[in-house]
């Protein structure tokens, strides 16, 4: 958990849930400068002559992305904090003496064998995932191997241990109550597009995360975080970490979730609260998050395709019979689920919910959906979120049209549960807007990096960039 001050809010928003890349010795200060630079407005240089679809789309984004009339001054970010070790997944598993067997998902990892099976299962799909490792000693042995592995990087992403505190930028204010004796380590196993291990070949570059994190799982710093807000007086609160509760017992999950709702309700009225979801396997916990007043207590949600479908499956929503997405998530199905979330849990004339905004992101496109009358500048926000996905993945300050590809569906339906509209994609007008019963949807493609440098933290940067360009109407 960390509280961020003054002009640092732009950098914080680019970090979403408090993550800072440590890719060179002088970081984190240079990382913040680089991220700040990436947020500056103005069109990128356009090469002379006919433009590719990617170049035309990037130029159109630059024209659309304008700052909101009212900007966030102070942003409070919590409560999930850790030290992430980023490493090649295949190389680490080989160093551990493991060989690729039959891929199989595990809700909880209990052994090295479980880790190998789950990793290759998701690697074969090119899908992101995150799991809890139950055996403390085995996890720490693996973490020790990973941290000493050549080429391993640290990603600073709550509970603040000595290493994490040392890595924090001076602009980050940490309440003394959040300091603890030991760090929480998460292992990030990356793989490249086309990378092979045994019979498995990754269709996309992505990452598999696992940890034995009990402090974040118990959300130990939530009350400290909320109690600090009165003095800090933020314009926006960004929360994450509910997925970490999967490592706790069912009894503790139920008890802590009720306390989470109570704490969120203590945040002063009028301050927007964004909740960033993450990969989960416990349907009962996800159902409780949806139904036990967590969704109505937050203003905005950020989530990806796996989290969206799992949410619908857990709460009996639309297209819940679908076991998984077959390739690119169908736009009409995604739209149906987003619409259902608002109709069941969003603000309406008959419901006092605060939920009025959802930012959905997948590899090849984004959808930002809002309840009418509560948000402004969302066309720019969804374009900015998609743009940063390409720049972050390629590690460039602006979109390099030669290094990205347009993979979004060229045509799609806006709904499958009702008579939707057929949309034909036009790179010159990359943000498509449609309306459904008081809810507006903004769709834009993503320019996918052909040879990504980074796979970690993209979802956080996407949601953060979208928030940075968003303007919330006061109630």
CSV table of C-alpha atoms in Angstrom, one decimal:
chain,number,residue,atom,x,y,z
A,1,UNK,CA,0.0,0.0,0.0
A,2,UNK,CA,1.2,3.5,-0.7
A,3,UNK,CA,-0.2,7.0,-0.8
A,4,UNK,CA,1.0,9.3,-3.6
A,5,UNK,CA,1.3,13.0,-3.4
A,6,UNK,CA,1.0,16.0,-5.8
A,7,UNK,CA,2.5,15.9,-9.2
A,8,UNK,CA,3.5,12.3,-8.8
A,9,UNK,CA,-0.2,11.3,-9.4
A,10,UNK,CA,0.4,11.0,-13.2
A,11,UNK,CA,3.2,8.6,-12.7
A,12,UNK,CA,1.2,6.7,-10.1
A,13,UNK,CA,-1.7,6.4,-12.5
A,14,UNK,CA,0.6,4.9,-15.0
A,15,UNK,CA,1.5,2.4,-12.4
A,16,UNK,CA,-2.1,1.6,-11.5
A,17,UNK,CA,-1.7,-0.6,-8.4
A,18,UNK,CA,1.7,0.8,-7.4
A,19,UNK,CA,4.0,-1.1,-9.7
A,20,UNK,CA,7.4,0.4,-10.7
A,21,UNK,CA,9.6,-1.3,-13.3
A,22,UNK,CA,13.2,-1.7,-12.1
A,23,UNK,CA,15.0,-2.3,-15.4
A,24,UNK,CA,18.1,-0.2,-14.9
A,25,UNK,CA,20.3,0.8,-11.8
A,26,UNK,CA,19.1,4.4,-11.5
A,27,UNK,CA,15.4,3.5,-11.2
A,28,UNK,CA,12.8,4.1,-9.8
A,29,UNK,CA,13.2,7.8,-10.5
A,30,UNK,CA,14.0,7.3,-14.2
A,31,UNK,CA,11.1,5.0,-14.5
A,32,UNK,CA,8.8,7.7,-13.2
A,33,UNK,CA,10.3,10.2,-15.6
A,34,UNK,CA,9.9,7.8,-18.6
A,35,UNK,CA,6.3,7.1,-17.6
A,36,UNK,CA,5.5,10.8,-17.2
A,37,UNK,CA,7.0,11.4,-20.7
A,38,UNK,CA,4.8,8.7,-22.2
A,39,UNK,CA,1.7,10.5,-20.8
A,40,UNK,CA,2.5,13.8,-22.6
A,41,UNK,CA,0.0,14.8,-25.3
A,42,UNK,CA,0.6,15.6,-28.9
A,43,UNK,CA,0.6,13.5,-32.1
A,44,UNK,CA,3.5,11.2,-32.7
A,45,UNK,CA,5.7,11.8,-35.8
A,46,UNK,CA,4.0,10.4,-38.9
A,47,UNK,CA,6.1,9.1,-41.7
A,48,UNK,CA,5.6,10.5,-45.2
A,49,UNK,CA,3.7,8.7,-47.8
A,50,UNK,CA,0.8,6.2,-47.5
A,51,UNK,CA,0.3,4.9,-44.0
A,52,UNK,CA,-0.4,1.3,-43.0
A,53,UNK,CA,-3.6,0.6,-41.0
A,54,UNK,CA,-1.5,0.5,-37.9
A,55,UNK,CA,0.0,4.0,-38.6
A,56,UNK,CA,-3.3,5.5,-39.5
A,57,UNK,CA,-4.9,4.1,-36.3
A,58,UNK,CA,-2.1,5.4,-34.1
A,59,UNK,CA,-2.3,8.8,-35.7
A,60,UNK,CA,-6.1,8.8,-35.2
A,61,UNK,CA,-5.6,7.9,-31.5
A,62,UNK,CA,-3.2,10.8,-31.0
A,63,UNK,CA,-5.8,13.2,-32.4
A,64,UNK,CA,-8.5,11.8,-30.1
A,65,UNK,CA,-6.5,11.7,-26.8
A,66,UNK,CA,-7.1,15.0,-25.0
A,67,UNK,CA,-6.9,15.8,-21.3
A,68,UNK,CA,-10.0,15.9,-19.3
A,69,UNK,CA,-11.3,19.3,-18.1
A,70,UNK,CA,-10.7,18.3,-14.5
A,71,UNK,CA,-7.7,16.2,-13.6
A,72,UNK,CA,-6.9,14.1,-10.5
A,73,UNK,CA,-4.6,16.0,-8.1
A,74,UNK,CA,-4.0,13.2,-5.5
A,75,UNK,CA,-4.4,9.5,-5.9
A,76,UNK,CA,-4.4,6.9,-3.1
A,77,UNK,CA,-3.2,3.4,-4.2
A,78,UNK,CA,-3.5,0.2,-2.2
A,79,UNK,CA,-3.5,-2.3,-0.8
A,80,UNK,CA,-1.6,-5.0,-2.7
A,81,UNK,CA,2.2,-4.5,-2.5
A,82,UNK,CA,5.0,-7.0,-3.1
A,83,UNK,CA,8.4,-7.5,-4.7
A,84,UNK,CA,8.1,-9.4,-8.0
A,85,UNK,CA,10.9,-11.4,-9.5
A,86,UNK,CA,10.5,-11.5,-13.3
A,87,UNK,CA,12.1,-14.4,-15.1
A,88,UNK,CA,11.8,-16.8,-18.1
A,89,UNK,CA,9.3,-19.4,-17.0
A,90,UNK,CA,10.8,-22.2,-19.1
A,91,UNK,CA,14.4,-21.5,-18.0
A,92,UNK,CA,13.4,-21.4,-14.3
A,93,UNK,CA,11.5,-24.7,-14.5
A,94,UNK,CA,14.4,-26.3,-16.4
A,95,UNK,CA,16.7,-25.0,-13.6
A,96,UNK,CA,14.4,-26.7,-11.1
A,97,UNK,CA,14.9,-30.0,-13.0
A,98,UNK,CA,11.3,-30.1,-14.3
A,99,UNK,CA,10.3,-31.4,-17.7
A,100,UNK,CA,7.1,-30.6,-19.6
A,101,UNK,CA,4.4,-33.1,-19.0
A,102,UNK,CA,0.6,-32.9,-19.6
A,103,UNK,CA,-0.7,-29.4,-19.0
A,104,UNK,CA,-3.4,-29.2,-16.3
A,105,UNK,CA,-4.8,-26.3,-14.4
A,106,UNK,CA,-4.7,-26.2,-10.6
A,107,UNK,CA,-6.7,-23.9,-8.5
A,108,UNK,CA,-4.0,-24.0,-5.8
A,109,UNK,CA,-0.4,-25.1,-6.4
A,110,UNK,CA,0.9,-27.7,-3.8
A,111,UNK,CA,4.1,-28.9,-5.4
A,112,UNK,CA,6.7,-28.3,-8.1
A,113,UNK,CA,4.8,-30.7,-10.3
A,114,UNK,CA,1.6,-28.7,-9.9
A,115,UNK,CA,3.6,-25.6,-10.9
A,116,UNK,CA,4.9,-27.2,-14.1
A,117,UNK,CA,1.5,-28.5,-15.1
A,118,UNK,CA,-0.2,-25.2,-14.6
A,119,UNK,CA,2.5,-23.2,-16.3
A,120,UNK,CA,2.5,-25.3,-19.5
A,121,UNK,CA,-1.4,-25.4,-19.4
A,122,UNK,CA,-1.5,-21.6,-19.6
A,123,UNK,CA,1.6,-21.2,-21.8
A,124,UNK,CA,-0.1,-23.4,-24.4
A,125,UNK,CA,-3.1,-21.1,-24.4
A,126,UNK,CA,-1.0,-17.9,-24.3
A,127,UNK,CA,-3.2,-16.8,-21.4
A,128,UNK,CA,-2.2,-14.9,-18.2
A,129,UNK,CA,-2.9,-16.6,-14.8
A,130,UNK,CA,-2.1,-16.2,-11.2
A,131,UNK,CA,-2.1,-18.9,-8.5
A,132,UNK,CA,-1.4,-19.4,-4.8
A,133,UNK,CA,1.4,-21.8,-3.8
A,134,UNK,CA,0.4,-23.5,-0.5
A,135,UNK,CA,3.8,-25.0,0.6
A,136,UNK,CA,5.8,-22.2,2.2
A,137,UNK,CA,9.2,-24.0,2.2
A,138,UNK,CA,8.9,-25.2,-1.4
A,139,UNK,CA,7.9,-21.8,-2.5
A,140,UNK,CA,10.8,-20.1,-0.8
A,141,UNK,CA,13.2,-22.6,-2.3
A,142,UNK,CA,11.9,-21.8,-5.8
A,143,UNK,CA,12.0,-18.1,-5.0
A,144,UNK,CA,15.6,-18.3,-4.0
A,145,UNK,CA,16.5,-20.1,-7.2
A,146,UNK,CA,14.6,-17.5,-9.2
A,147,UNK,CA,16.1,-14.5,-7.5
A,148,UNK,CA,19.7,-15.8,-8.1
A,149,UNK,CA,19.0,-16.7,-11.8
A,150,UNK,CA,20.9,-14.7,-14.4
A,151,UNK,CA,18.7,-12.1,-16.1
A,152,UNK,CA,16.1,-12.1,-13.3
A,153,UNK,CA,14.6,-8.6,-12.9
A,154,UNK,CA,12.7,-7.1,-10.0
A,155,UNK,CA,9.3,-5.4,-10.5
A,156,UNK,CA,8.0,-3.3,-7.6
A,157,UNK,CA,4.4,-3.6,-7.6
A,158,UNK,CA,0.3,-2.9,1.0
A,159,UNK,CA,2.6,-4.6,3.2
A,160,UNK,CA,6.0,-2.9,2.9
A,161,UNK,CA,9.1,-5.0,3.8
A,162,UNK,CA,12.7,-3.7,3.9
A,163,UNK,CA,13.5,-4.4,0.3
A,164,UNK,CA,10.3,-2.9,-1.0
A,165,UNK,CA,10.7,0.2,1.1
A,166,UNK,CA,14.3,0.6,-0.2
A,167,UNK,CA,13.0,0.5,-3.8
A,168,UNK,CA,10.2,3.1,-3.4
A,169,UNK,CA,10.6,6.5,-4.9
A,170,UNK,CA,10.9,9.4,-2.5
A,171,UNK,CA,7.6,10.8,-3.7
A,172,UNK,CA,5.8,7.8,-2.3
A,173,UNK,CA,4.5,8.3,1.2
A,174,UNK,CA,4.3,5.1,3.3
A,175,UNK,CA,2.5,5.2,6.7
A,176,UNK,CA,4.7,3.7,9.4
A,177,UNK,CA,1.9,1.2,10.3
A,178,UNK,CA,2.3,-0.5,6.9
A,179,UNK,CA,6.0,-1.5,7.4
A,180,UNK,CA,6.8,-5.1,8.3
A,181,UNK,CA,9.9,-7.2,8.8
A,182,UNK,CA,9.7,-9.4,5.7
A,183,UNK,CA,8.9,-8.8,2.1
A,184,UNK,CA,6.2,-10.7,0.1
A,185,UNK,CA,7.7,-12.1,-3.1
A,186,UNK,CA,5.7,-13.0,-6.2
A,187,UNK,CA,7.3,-15.0,-9.0
A,188,UNK,CA,6.5,-13.9,-12.6
A,189,UNK,CA,7.2,-16.6,-15.1
A,190,UNK,CA,7.3,-15.0,-18.6
A,191,UNK,CA,7.2,-16.7,-22.0
A,192,UNK,CA,7.5,-15.3,-25.6
A,193,UNK,CA,5.2,-15.7,-28.5
A,194,UNK,CA,6.1,-18.9,-30.3
A,195,UNK,CA,8.3,-20.1,-27.4
A,196,UNK,CA,8.3,-23.9,-27.2
A,197,UNK,CA,8.8,-26.3,-24.3
A,198,UNK,CA,8.2,-30.0,-25.2
A,199,UNK,CA,4.9,-30.2,-27.0
A,200,UNK,CA,3.7,-26.8,-25.9
A,201,UNK,CA,4.0,-23.7,-28.0
A,202,UNK,CA,2.8,-20.2,-26.8
A,203,UNK,CA,0.5,-18.5,-29.3
A,204,UNK,CA,1.1,-15.2,-27.5
A,205,UNK,CA,3.7,-13.7,-25.1
A,206,UNK,CA,2.3,-13.7,-21.5
A,207,UNK,CA,3.1,-14.5,-17.9
A,208,UNK,CA,2.2,-16.9,-15.1
A,209,UNK,CA,2.3,-15.6,-11.5
A,210,UNK,CA,2.5,-17.5,-8.3
A,211,UNK,CA,3.2,-16.7,-4.7
A,212,UNK,CA,2.9,-17.7,-1.1
A,213,UNK,CA,1.6,-14.3,0.1
A,214,UNK,CA,-0.3,-14.3,3.3
A,215,UNK,CA,0.0,-10.6,4.2
A,216,UNK,CA,-1.7,-9.4,1.0
A,217,UNK,CA,-4.0,-12.4,1.1
A,218,UNK,CA,-5.3,-11.2,4.5
A,219,UNK,CA,-5.4,-7.6,3.2
A,220,UNK,CA,-3.6,-6.7,6.5
A,221,UNK,CA,-3.1,-3.1,5.5
A,222,UNK,CA,-6.6,-2.2,4.4
A,223,UNK,CA,-7.6,-0.5,7.6
A,224,UNK,CA,-4.3,1.4,7.8
A,225,UNK,CA,-4.9,2.5,4.2
A,226,UNK,CA,-8.5,3.7,4.7
A,227,UNK,CA,-7.6,5.5,8.0
A,228,UNK,CA,-4.8,7.4,6.1
A,229,UNK,CA,-7.3,8.9,3.5
A,230,UNK,CA,-8.8,11.5,5.8
A,231,UNK,CA,-5.4,13.3,6.1
A,232,UNK,CA,-4.3,12.6,2.5
A,233,UNK,CA,-7.6,13.7,1.0
A,234,UNK,CA,-7.3,12.0,-2.4
A,235,UNK,CA,-9.4,12.8,-5.5
A,236,UNK,CA,-9.3,9.1,-6.5
A,237,UNK,CA,-8.8,5.8,-4.7
A,238,UNK,CA,-7.4,2.7,-6.6
A,239,UNK,CA,-7.8,-0.6,-4.9
A,240,UNK,CA,-6.5,-4.1,-5.8
A,241,UNK,CA,-5.7,-7.4,-4.0
A,242,UNK,CA,-9.0,-9.1,-3.5
A,243,UNK,CA,-7.8,-12.1,-5.6
A,244,UNK,CA,-5.1,-12.7,-3.0
A,245,UNK,CA,-7.7,-13.8,-0.5
A,246,UNK,CA,-7.8,-17.2,-2.3
A,247,UNK,CA,-4.9,-18.3,-0.2
A,248,UNK,CA,-7.0,-17.9,3.0
A,249,UNK,CA,-9.5,-20.3,4.6
A,250,UNK,CA,-13.2,-20.0,3.6
A,251,UNK,CA,-14.0,-18.7,7.1
A,252,UNK,CA,-11.3,-16.0,6.9
A,253,UNK,CA,-12.4,-15.1,3.4
A,254,UNK,CA,-16.0,-14.5,4.5
A,255,UNK,CA,-15.0,-12.5,7.6
A,256,UNK,CA,-12.4,-10.4,5.8
A,257,UNK,CA,-14.7,-9.7,2.8
A,258,UNK,CA,-17.3,-8.2,5.2
A,259,UNK,CA,-14.6,-6.1,6.7
A,260,UNK,CA,-13.5,-5.0,3.3
A,261,UNK,CA,-17.0,-3.7,2.5
A,262,UNK,CA,-17.1,-1.9,5.8
A,263,UNK,CA,-13.8,-0.3,5.2
A,264,UNK,CA,-14.7,0.8,1.7
A,265,UNK,CA,-17.9,2.3,3.0
A,266,UNK,CA,-15.7,4.4,5.4
A,267,UNK,CA,-14.1,6.2,2.4
A,268,UNK,CA,-15.6,9.7,2.2
A,269,UNK,CA,-18.6,10.1,-0.1
A,270,UNK,CA,-17.8,11.6,-3.4
A,271,UNK,CA,-14.3,10.1,-3.9
A,272,UNK,CA,-14.4,7.7,-6.9
A,273,UNK,CA,-13.0,4.2,-6.1
A,274,UNK,CA,-11.5,2.0,-8.8
A,275,UNK,CA,-11.2,-1.7,-8.1
A,276,UNK,CA,-8.7,-3.7,-10.2
A,277,UNK,CA,-9.6,-7.4,-10.4
A,278,UNK,CA,-7.1,-10.2,-11.2
A,279,UNK,CA,-7.0,-13.9,-12.0
A,280,UNK,CA,-9.1,-16.1,-9.7
A,281,UNK,CA,-10.2,-19.7,-9.5
A,282,UNK,CA,-12.5,-19.7,-6.4
A,283,UNK,CA,-16.1,-19.2,-7.7
A,284,UNK,CA,-17.5,-18.9,-4.2
A,285,UNK,CA,-15.1,-16.0,-3.4
A,286,UNK,CA,-15.8,-14.3,-6.7
A,287,UNK,CA,-19.6,-14.7,-6.2
A,288,UNK,CA,-19.2,-13.1,-2.7
A,289,UNK,CA,-17.2,-10.2,-4.1
A,290,UNK,CA,-20.0,-9.6,-6.6
A,291,UNK,CA,-23.0,-10.1,-4.3
A,292,UNK,CA,-21.7,-8.9,-0.9
A,293,UNK,CA,-21.9,-5.2,-1.8
A,294,UNK,CA,-18.3,-4.9,-3.0
A,295,UNK,CA,-19.4,-4.0,-6.6
A,296,UNK,CA,-22.0,-1.5,-5.5
A,297,UNK,CA,-19.4,0.1,-3.2
A,298,UNK,CA,-16.9,0.9,-5.9
A,299,UNK,CA,-17.2,3.4,-8.8
A,300,UNK,CA,-15.1,1.7,-11.4
A,301,UNK,CA,-13.8,-1.7,-12.3
A,302,UNK,CA,-10.8,-2.9,-14.4
A,303,UNK,CA,-10.6,-6.5,-15.7
A,304,UNK,CA,-9.6,-8.7,-18.5
A,305,UNK,CA,-11.3,-11.5,-20.5
A,306,UNK,CA,-10.6,-14.3,-18.1
A,307,UNK,CA,-11.8,-12.4,-15.1
A,308,UNK,CA,-14.9,-11.2,-17.0
A,309,UNK,CA,-16.0,-14.7,-18.0
A,310,UNK,CA,-15.1,-16.2,-14.6
A,311,UNK,CA,-17.2,-13.4,-13.0
A,312,UNK,CA,-20.2,-14.3,-15.2
A,313,UNK,CA,-19.8,-18.1,-14.5
A,314,UNK,CA,-19.6,-17.4,-10.7
A,315,UNK,CA,-22.7,-15.3,-10.6
A,316,UNK,CA,-24.8,-17.0,-13.3
A,317,UNK,CA,-24.5,-14.2,-15.8
A,318,UNK,CA,-24.8,-14.2,-19.6
A,319,UNK,CA,-22.8,-16.8,-21.6
A,320,UNK,CA,-21.9,-18.5,-18.3
A,321,UNK,CA,-22.1,-21.9,-20.1
A,322,UNK,CA,-19.0,-21.0,-22.1
A,323,UNK,CA,-16.1,-22.9,-20.5
A,324,UNK,CA,-13.5,-20.6,-22.0
A,325,UNK,CA,-13.0,-18.1,-24.8
A,326,UNK,CA,-12.2,-19.7,-28.1
A,327,UNK,CA,-9.4,-17.4,-29.3
A,328,UNK,CA,-10.3,-13.7,-29.4
A,329,UNK,CA,-13.2,-13.0,-27.0
A,330,UNK,CA,-16.4,-12.3,-28.9
A,331,UNK,CA,-17.2,-8.6,-28.7
A,332,UNK,CA,-21.0,-9.1,-28.6
A,333,UNK,CA,-20.6,-11.6,-25.7
A,334,UNK,CA,-18.3,-9.3,-23.8
A,335,UNK,CA,-20.7,-6.4,-24.3
A,336,UNK,CA,-23.6,-8.6,-23.0
A,337,UNK,CA,-21.7,-9.4,-19.8
A,338,UNK,CA,-20.7,-5.8,-19.2
A,339,UNK,CA,-24.4,-4.7,-19.7
A,340,UNK,CA,-25.5,-7.4,-17.3
A,341,UNK,CA,-23.1,-6.3,-14.6
A,342,UNK,CA,-24.5,-2.8,-14.7
A,343,UNK,CA,-28.1,-4.0,-14.8
A,344,UNK,CA,-27.6,-6.3,-11.8
A,345,UNK,CA,-25.1,-4.2,-9.7
A,346,UNK,CA,-24.6,-0.8,-11.3
A,347,UNK,CA,-26.2,2.6,-10.5
A,348,UNK,CA,-29.8,3.0,-11.6
A,349,UNK,CA,-32.9,5.0,-10.5
A,350,UNK,CA,-34.0,2.1,-8.3
A,351,UNK,CA,-30.5,1.2,-6.9
A,352,UNK,CA,-28.1,3.2,-4.8
A,353,UNK,CA,-25.0,1.5,-6.3
A,354,UNK,CA,-21.9,3.6,-7.0
A,355,UNK,CA,-20.7,1.4,-9.9
A,356,UNK,CA,-20.9,3.5,-13.1
A,357,UNK,CA,-17.7,2.5,-15.1
A,358,UNK,CA,-16.0,-0.7,-16.3
A,359,UNK,CA,-12.8,-0.8,-18.3
A,360,UNK,CA,-12.4,-4.2,-20.1
A,361,UNK,CA,-9.2,-5.1,-21.8
A,362,UNK,CA,-8.0,-8.1,-23.8
A,363,UNK,CA,-5.0,-8.6,-26.1
A,364,UNK,CA,-6.5,-7.2,-29.3
A,365,UNK,CA,-9.2,-4.7,-28.2
A,366,UNK,CA,-10.7,-2.7,-25.2
A,367,UNK,CA,-14.2,-1.7,-24.2
A,368,UNK,CA,-14.9,1.0,-21.8
A,369,UNK,CA,-18.6,1.0,-20.6
A,370,UNK,CA,-20.2,3.8,-18.5
A,371,UNK,CA,-23.6,4.6,-17.1
A,372,UNK,CA,-24.7,7.8,-18.8
A,373,UNK,CA,-24.3,11.1,-17.0
A,374,UNK,CA,-21.4,10.1,-14.7
A,375,UNK,CA,-18.2,10.2,-16.7
A,376,UNK,CA,-16.6,12.4,-19.4
A,377,UNK,CA,-13.7,12.1,-21.8
A,378,UNK,CA,-14.1,8.3,-22.1
A,379,UNK,CA,-13.4,8.3,-25.8
A,380,UNK,CA,-10.0,9.6,-25.0
A,381,UNK,CA,-9.6,7.3,-22.0
A,382,UNK,CA,-10.2,4.1,-23.9
A,383,UNK,CA,-7.9,5.2,-26.8
A,384,UNK,CA,-5.2,6.1,-24.2
A,385,UNK,CA,-5.5,2.7,-22.5
A,386,UNK,CA,-5.2,0.9,-25.8
A,387,UNK,CA,-2.2,3.0,-26.9
A,388,UNK,CA,-0.3,2.4,-23.7
A,389,UNK,CA,-0.7,-1.4,-24.2
A,390,UNK,CA,1.4,-1.1,-27.4
A,391,UNK,CA,4.0,1.2,-26.0
A,392,UNK,CA,4.5,-0.7,-22.7
A,393,UNK,CA,4.7,-4.1,-24.4
A,394,UNK,CA,7.2,-2.8,-27.0
A,395,UNK,CA,9.0,-0.6,-24.4
A,396,UNK,CA,8.7,2.5,-26.7
A,397,UNK,CA,7.6,6.0,-25.8
A,398,UNK,CA,5.3,6.2,-28.9
A,399,UNK,CA,3.6,3.6,-31.1
A,400,UNK,CA,6.1,2.3,-33.7
A,401,UNK,CA,3.8,1.1,-36.5
A,402,UNK,CA,6.5,-1.3,-37.8
A,403,UNK,CA,6.6,-3.2,-34.5
A,404,UNK,CA,2.8,-3.6,-33.9
A,405,UNK,CA,0.0,-5.3,-35.8
A,406,UNK,CA,-3.8,-4.7,-35.9
A,407,UNK,CA,-5.4,-8.0,-34.9
A,408,UNK,CA,-8.9,-6.9,-33.7
A,409,UNK,CA,-11.9,-8.4,-35.5
A,410,UNK,CA,-12.7,-6.4,-38.7
A,411,UNK,CA,-16.4,-6.9,-38.2
A,412,UNK,CA,-18.4,-7.7,-35.0
A,413,UNK,CA,-21.9,-7.6,-33.5
A,414,UNK,CA,-22.4,-5.4,-30.5
A,415,UNK,CA,-24.7,-7.9,-28.8
A,416,UNK,CA,-25.9,-11.6,-29.0
A,417,UNK,CA,-28.6,-11.5,-26.3
A,418,UNK,CA,-30.6,-8.9,-28.3
A,419,UNK,CA,-30.6,-7.4,-31.8
A,420,UNK,CA,-27.2,-5.7,-31.8
A,421,UNK,CA,-25.6,-3.6,-34.5
A,422,UNK,CA,-22.9,-4.9,-37.0
A,423,UNK,CA,-19.7,-2.8,-36.8
A,424,UNK,CA,-17.1,-2.6,-39.5
A,425,UNK,CA,-13.7,-1.5,-38.2
A,426,UNK,CA,-12.2,1.7,-39.7
A,427,UNK,CA,-8.6,2.5,-38.6
A,428,UNK,CA,-9.2,6.2,-39.4
A,429,UNK,CA,-12.0,6.2,-36.8
A,430,UNK,CA,-10.7,3.7,-34.3
A,431,UNK,CA,-13.1,4.3,-31.4
A,432,UNK,CA,-16.6,3.0,-32.0
A,433,UNK,CA,-19.5,4.0,-29.7
A,434,UNK,CA,-22.9,2.4,-29.1
A,435,UNK,CA,-25.7,2.8,-26.6
A,436,UNK,CA,-27.9,0.3,-24.7
A,437,UNK,CA,-30.5,1.4,-22.2
A,438,UNK,CA,-28.6,4.3,-20.6
A,439,UNK,CA,-25.2,2.7,-20.9
A,440,UNK,CA,-22.6,3.8,-23.4
A,441,UNK,CA,-19.9,1.5,-24.8
A,442,UNK,CA,-16.6,2.7,-26.3
A,443,UNK,CA,-14.6,0.1,-28.3
A,444,UNK,CA,-11.1,0.5,-29.8
A,445,UNK,CA,-8.6,-2.0,-31.2
A,446,UNK,CA,-5.2,-2.6,-29.6
A,447,UNK,CA,-2.0,-2.5,-31.7
A,448,UNK,CA,-0.4,-5.7,-30.5
A,449,UNK,CA,3.4,-5.6,-30.1
A,450,UNK,CA,4.9,-8.2,-32.5
A,451,UNK,CA,8.0,-8.9,-30.3
A,452,UNK,CA,7.0,-7.8,-26.7
A,453,UNK,CA,9.7,-6.7,-24.3
A,454,UNK,CA,7.3,-6.6,-21.3
A,455,UNK,CA,4.3,-8.7,-20.3
A,456,UNK,CA,4.1,-7.8,-16.7
A,457,UNK,CA,1.9,-5.0,-15.5
A,458,UNK,CA,0.2,-4.2,-18.8
A,459,UNK,CA,-3.3,-4.6,-17.4
A,460,UNK,CA,-2.4,-2.2,-14.5
A,461,UNK,CA,-0.9,0.4,-17.0
A,462,UNK,CA,-4.0,0.1,-19.2
A,463,UNK,CA,-6.5,0.7,-16.4
A,464,UNK,CA,-4.2,3.5,-15.0
A,465,UNK,CA,-4.0,5.3,-18.3
A,466,UNK,CA,-7.7,5.1,-18.8
A,467,UNK,CA,-8.2,6.6,-15.4
A,468,UNK,CA,-5.7,9.3,-16.0
A,469,UNK,CA,-7.7,10.6,-19.0
A,470,UNK,CA,-11.1,10.1,-17.3
A,471,UNK,CA,-13.2,12.8,-15.7
A,472,UNK,CA,-15.8,11.8,-13.1
A,473,UNK,CA,-18.9,14.1,-12.8
A,474,UNK,CA,-19.5,15.0,-9.1
A,475,UNK,CA,-22.7,13.6,-7.6
